[in-house]
């Protein structure tokens, strides 16, 4: 399946999920799609292992939580965020290390100060490995972080802009 990309989302320096300077982090890059979803692309490394060559389930929950929480930015901008109130995670398949993975999240119900969302962590072959549903409180980043964070650590990442992101394999792929 191909998704048309409309925007890149900001990242930070030290976040476990998107921080480019966090040596133990996922260094995830997030994109907004024309179908009002957020797609994160990341490659988990061995420091995040659970069983041999398998990503720890808590990290799978973390990436889904972040991605669903970011879905609010599609509607309210880069300085909006979802603070987790409740998260339910379902594990379906093991998640491998050292392979590029994708995670997709979306807002499913916008109820004023609270929104709900869903997400999937997807394997390279297109199989869904982990799903999540969550409830989040809408927060403006200016009310969560110091002004210096917004000025020095919350920025658009420098990478090639993508027009599309493909998830899974097409019939033409070998």
mmCIF file with all atom_site columns, N, CA and C in Angstrom, residues 120-152:
data_model
loop_
_atom_site.group_PDB
_atom_site.id
_atom_site.type_symbol
_atom_site.label_atom_id
_atom_site.label_alt_id
_atom_site.label_comp_id
_atom_site.label_asym_id
_atom_site.label_entity_id
_atom_site.label_seq_id
_atom_site.pdbx_PDB_ins_code
_atom_site.Cartn_x
_atom_site.Cartn_y
_atom_site.Cartn_z
_atom_site.occupancy
_atom_site.B_iso_or_equiv
_atom_site.pdbx_formal_charge
_atom_site.auth_seq_id
_atom_site.auth_comp_id
_atom_site.auth_asym_id
_atom_site.auth_atom_id
_atom_site.pdbx_PDB_model_num
ATOM 1  N N  . UNK A 1 120 ? -0.817 0.749  14.289 1.00 0.00 ? 120 UNK A N  1
ATOM 2  C CA . UNK A 1 120 ? -0.280 -0.564 13.979 1.00 0.00 ? 120 UNK A CA 1
ATOM 3  C C  . UNK A 1 120 ? 1.229  -0.464 13.748 1.00 0.00 ? 120 UNK A C  1
ATOM 4  N N  . UNK A 1 121 ? 1.951  -1.431 14.272 1.00 0.00 ? 121 UNK A N  1
ATOM 5  C CA . UNK A 1 121 ? 3.370  -1.589 13.973 1.00 0.00 ? 121 UNK A CA 1
ATOM 6  C C  . UNK A 1 121 ? 3.441  -2.660 12.893 1.00 0.00 ? 121 UNK A C  1
ATOM 7  N N  . UNK A 1 122 ? 4.068  -2.307 11.762 1.00 0.00 ? 122 UNK A N  1
ATOM 8  C CA . UNK A 1 122 ? 3.985  -3.157 10.575 1.00 0.00 ? 122 UNK A CA 1
ATOM 9  C C  . UNK A 1 122 ? 5.369  -3.693 10.192 1.00 0.00 ? 122 UNK A C  1
ATOM 10 N N  . UNK A 1 123 ? 5.428  -4.980 9.922  1.00 0.00 ? 123 UNK A N  1
ATOM 11 C CA . UNK A 1 123 ? 6.667  -5.644 9.517  1.00 0.00 ? 123 UNK A CA 1
ATOM 12 C C  . UNK A 1 123 ? 6.986  -5.332 8.054  1.00 0.00 ? 123 UNK A C  1
ATOM 13 N N  . UNK A 1 124 ? 8.225  -5.565 7.623  1.00 0.00 ? 124 UNK A N  1
ATOM 14 C CA . UNK A 1 124 ? 8.598  -5.257 6.236  1.00 0.00 ? 124 UNK A CA 1
ATOM 15 C C  . UNK A 1 124 ? 7.726  -5.944 5.182  1.00 0.00 ? 124 UNK A C  1
ATOM 16 N N  . UNK A 1 125 ? 7.191  -7.122 5.471  1.00 0.00 ? 125 UNK A N  1
ATOM 17 C CA . UNK A 1 125 ? 6.350  -7.817 4.493  1.00 0.00 ? 125 UNK A CA 1
ATOM 18 C C  . UNK A 1 125 ? 4.897  -7.333 4.505  1.00 0.00 ? 125 UNK A C  1
ATOM 19 N N  . UNK A 1 126 ? 4.579  -6.365 5.382  1.00 0.00 ? 126 UNK A N  1
ATOM 20 C CA . UNK A 1 126 ? 3.226  -5.820 5.451  1.00 0.00 ? 126 UNK A CA 1
ATOM 21 C C  . UNK A 1 126 ? 2.373  -6.407 6.548  1.00 0.00 ? 126 UNK A C  1
ATOM 22 N N  . UNK A 1 127 ? 2.845  -7.455 7.214  1.00 0.00 ? 127 UNK A N  1
ATOM 23 C CA . UNK A 1 127 ? 2.085  -8.045 8.315  1.00 0.00 ? 127 UNK A CA 1
ATOM 24 C C  . UNK A 1 127 ? 2.032  -7.092 9.506  1.00 0.00 ? 127 UNK A C  1
ATOM 25 N N  . UNK A 1 128 ? 0.907  -7.084 10.182 1.00 0.00 ? 128 UNK A N  1
ATOM 26 C CA . UNK A 1 128 ? 0.760  -6.276 11.389 1.00 0.00 ? 128 UNK A CA 1
ATOM 27 C C  . UNK A 1 128 ? 1.261  -7.096 12.570 1.00 0.00 ? 128 UNK A C  1
ATOM 28 N N  . UNK A 1 129 ? 2.261  -6.547 13.277 1.00 0.00 ? 129 UNK A N  1
ATOM 29 C CA . UNK A 1 129 ? 2.859  -7.252 14.404 1.00 0.00 ? 129 UNK A CA 1
ATOM 30 C C  . UNK A 1 129 ? 2.237  -6.855 15.732 1.00 0.00 ? 129 UNK A C  1
ATOM 31 N N  . UNK A 1 130 ? 1.890  -5.572 15.867 1.00 0.00 ? 130 UNK A N  1
ATOM 32 C CA . UNK A 1 130 ? 1.364  -5.058 17.137 1.00 0.00 ? 130 UNK A CA 1
ATOM 33 C C  . UNK A 1 130 ? 0.320  -3.993 16.809 1.00 0.00 ? 130 UNK A C  1
ATOM 34 N N  . UNK A 1 131 ? -0.775 -3.976 17.576 1.00 0.00 ? 131 UNK A N  1
ATOM 35 C CA . UNK A 1 131 ? -1.793 -2.927 17.427 1.00 0.00 ? 131 UNK A CA 1
ATOM 36 C C  . UNK A 1 131 ? -1.988 -2.230 18.771 1.00 0.00 ? 131 UNK A C  1
ATOM 37 N N  . UNK A 1 132 ? -2.525 -1.024 18.708 1.00 0.00 ? 132 UNK A N  1
ATOM 38 C CA . UNK A 1 132 ? -2.820 -0.298 19.943 1.00 0.00 ? 132 UNK A CA 1
ATOM 39 C C  . UNK A 1 132 ? -4.005 0.620  19.739 1.00 0.00 ? 132 UNK A C  1
ATOM 40 N N  . UNK A 1 133 ? -4.722 0.845  20.826 1.00 0.00 ? 133 UNK A N  1
ATOM 41 C CA . UNK A 1 133 ? -5.752 1.878  20.895 1.00 0.00 ? 133 UNK A CA 1
ATOM 42 C C  . UNK A 1 133 ? -5.424 2.722  22.113 1.00 0.00 ? 133 UNK A C  1
ATOM 43 N N  . UNK A 1 134 ? -5.732 3.994  22.028 1.00 0.00 ? 134 UNK A N  1
ATOM 44 C CA . UNK A 1 134 ? -5.398 4.850  23.153 1.00 0.00 ? 134 UNK A CA 1
ATOM 45 C C  . UNK A 1 134 ? -6.312 6.036  23.294 1.00 0.00 ? 134 UNK A C  1
ATOM 46 N N  . UNK A 1 135 ? -6.252 6.613  24.485 1.00 0.00 ? 135 UNK A N  1
ATOM 47 C CA . UNK A 1 135 ? -6.987 7.831  24.810 1.00 0.00 ? 135 UNK A CA 1
ATOM 48 C C  . UNK A 1 135 ? -5.947 8.845  25.280 1.00 0.00 ? 135 UNK A C  1
ATOM 49 N N  . UNK A 1 136 ? -6.035 10.068 24.762 1.00 0.00 ? 136 UNK A N  1
ATOM 50 C CA . UNK A 1 136 ? -5.018 11.090 25.005 1.00 0.00 ? 136 UNK A CA 1
ATOM 51 C C  . UNK A 1 136 ? -5.655 12.433 25.345 1.00 0.00 ? 136 UNK A C  1
ATOM 52 N N  . UNK A 1 137 ? -4.968 13.179 26.181 1.00 0.00 ? 137 UNK A N  1
ATOM 53 C CA . UNK A 1 137 ? -5.378 14.547 26.452 1.00 0.00 ? 137 UNK A CA 1
ATOM 54 C C  . UNK A 1 137 ? -4.603 15.462 25.505 1.00 0.00 ? 137 UNK A C  1
ATOM 55 N N  . UNK A 1 138 ? -5.288 16.360 24.847 1.00 0.00 ? 138 UNK A N  1
ATOM 56 C CA . UNK A 1 138 ? -4.640 17.332 23.964 1.00 0.00 ? 138 UNK A CA 1
ATOM 57 C C  . UNK A 1 138 ? -3.872 18.328 24.813 1.00 0.00 ? 138 UNK A C  1
ATOM 58 N N  . UNK A 1 139 ? -2.630 18.540 24.441 1.00 0.00 ? 139 UNK A N  1
ATOM 59 C CA . UNK A 1 139 ? -1.806 19.513 25.160 1.00 0.00 ? 139 UNK A CA 1
ATOM 60 C C  . UNK A 1 139 ? -1.005 20.324 24.155 1.00 0.00 ? 139 UNK A C  1
ATOM 61 N N  . UNK A 1 140 ? -0.844 21.581 24.450 1.00 0.00 ? 140 UNK A N  1
ATOM 62 C CA . UNK A 1 140 ? 0.039  22.446 23.691 1.00 0.00 ? 140 UNK A CA 1
ATOM 63 C C  . UNK A 1 140 ? 1.433  22.245 24.265 1.00 0.00 ? 140 UNK A C  1
ATOM 64 N N  . UNK A 1 141 ? 2.419  22.043 23.418 1.00 0.00 ? 141 UNK A N  1
ATOM 65 C CA . UNK A 1 141 ? 3.780  21.795 23.904 1.00 0.00 ? 141 UNK A CA 1
ATOM 66 C C  . UNK A 1 141 ? 4.284  22.924 24.801 1.00 0.00 ? 141 UNK A C  1
ATOM 67 N N  . UNK A 1 142 ? 3.826  24.140 24.556 1.00 0.00 ? 142 UNK A N  1
ATOM 68 C CA . UNK A 1 142 ? 4.255  25.278 25.386 1.00 0.00 ? 142 UNK A CA 1
ATOM 69 C C  . UNK A 1 142 ? 3.824  25.109 26.839 1.00 0.00 ? 142 UNK A C  1
ATOM 70 N N  . UNK A 1 143 ? 2.826  24.248 27.102 1.00 0.00 ? 143 UNK A N  1
ATOM 71 C CA . UNK A 1 143 ? 2.374  24.002 28.469 1.00 0.00 ? 143 UNK A CA 1
ATOM 72 C C  . UNK A 1 143 ? 3.040  22.773 29.090 1.00 0.00 ? 143 UNK A C  1
ATOM 73 N N  . UNK A 1 144 ? 3.806  22.035 28.279 1.00 0.00 ? 144 UNK A N  1
ATOM 74 C CA . UNK A 1 144 ? 4.471  20.821 28.754 1.00 0.00 ? 144 UNK A CA 1
ATOM 75 C C  . UNK A 1 144 ? 5.965  21.044 28.943 1.00 0.00 ? 144 UNK A C  1
ATOM 76 N N  . UNK A 1 145 ? 6.573  21.798 28.031 1.00 0.00 ? 145 UNK A N  1
ATOM 77 C CA . UNK A 1 145 ? 8.032  21.957 28.010 1.00 0.00 ? 145 UNK A CA 1
ATOM 78 C C  . UNK A 1 145 ? 8.433  23.414 28.231 1.00 0.00 ? 145 UNK A C  1
ATOM 79 N N  . UNK A 1 146 ? 9.701  23.617 28.501 1.00 0.00 ? 146 UNK A N  1
ATOM 80 C CA . UNK A 1 146 ? 10.260 24.960 28.639 1.00 0.00 ? 146 UNK A CA 1
ATOM 81 C C  . UNK A 1 146 ? 10.401 25.601 27.256 1.00 0.00 ? 146 UNK A C  1
ATOM 82 N N  . UNK A 1 147 ? 10.411 26.910 27.233 1.00 0.00 ? 147 UNK A N  1
ATOM 83 C CA . UNK A 1 147 ? 10.547 27.667 25.988 1.00 0.00 ? 147 UNK A CA 1
ATOM 84 C C  . UNK A 1 147 ? 11.826 27.277 25.243 1.00 0.00 ? 147 UNK A C  1
ATOM 85 N N  . UNK A 1 148 ? 12.895 26.999 25.991 1.00 0.00 ? 148 UNK A N  1
ATOM 86 C CA . UNK A 1 148 ? 14.169 26.634 25.378 1.00 0.00 ? 148 UNK A CA 1
ATOM 87 C C  . UNK A 1 148 ? 14.075 25.332 24.571 1.00 0.00 ? 148 UNK A C  1
ATOM 88 N N  . UNK A 1 149 ? 13.238 24.413 25.036 1.00 0.00 ? 149 UNK A N  1
ATOM 89 C CA . UNK A 1 149 ? 13.051 23.169 24.297 1.00 0.00 ? 149 UNK A CA 1
ATOM 90 C C  . UNK A 1 149 ? 12.486 23.466 22.913 1.00 0.00 ? 149 UNK A C  1
ATOM 91 N N  . UNK A 1 150 ? 11.464 24.292 22.846 1.00 0.00 ? 150 UNK A N  1
ATOM 92 C CA . UNK A 1 150 ? 10.846 24.623 21.564 1.00 0.00 ? 150 UNK A CA 1
ATOM 93 C C  . UNK A 1 150 ? 11.817 25.341 20.645 1.00 0.00 ? 150 UNK A C  1
ATOM 94 N N  . UNK A 1 151 ? 12.693 26.160 21.223 1.00 0.00 ? 151 UNK A N  1
ATOM 95 C CA . UNK A 1 151 ? 13.655 26.917 20.416 1.00 0.00 ? 151 UNK A CA 1
ATOM 96 C C  . UNK A 1 151 ? 14.853 26.080 19.981 1.00 0.00 ? 151 UNK A C  1
ATOM 97 N N  . UNK A 1 152 ? 15.325 25.188 20.856 1.00 0.00 ? 152 UNK A N  1
ATOM 98 C CA . UNK A 1 152 ? 16.581 24.477 20.605 1.00 0.00 ? 152 UNK A CA 1
ATOM 99 C C  . UNK A 1 152 ? 16.443 22.992 20.283 1.00 0.00 ? 152 UNK A C  1
#
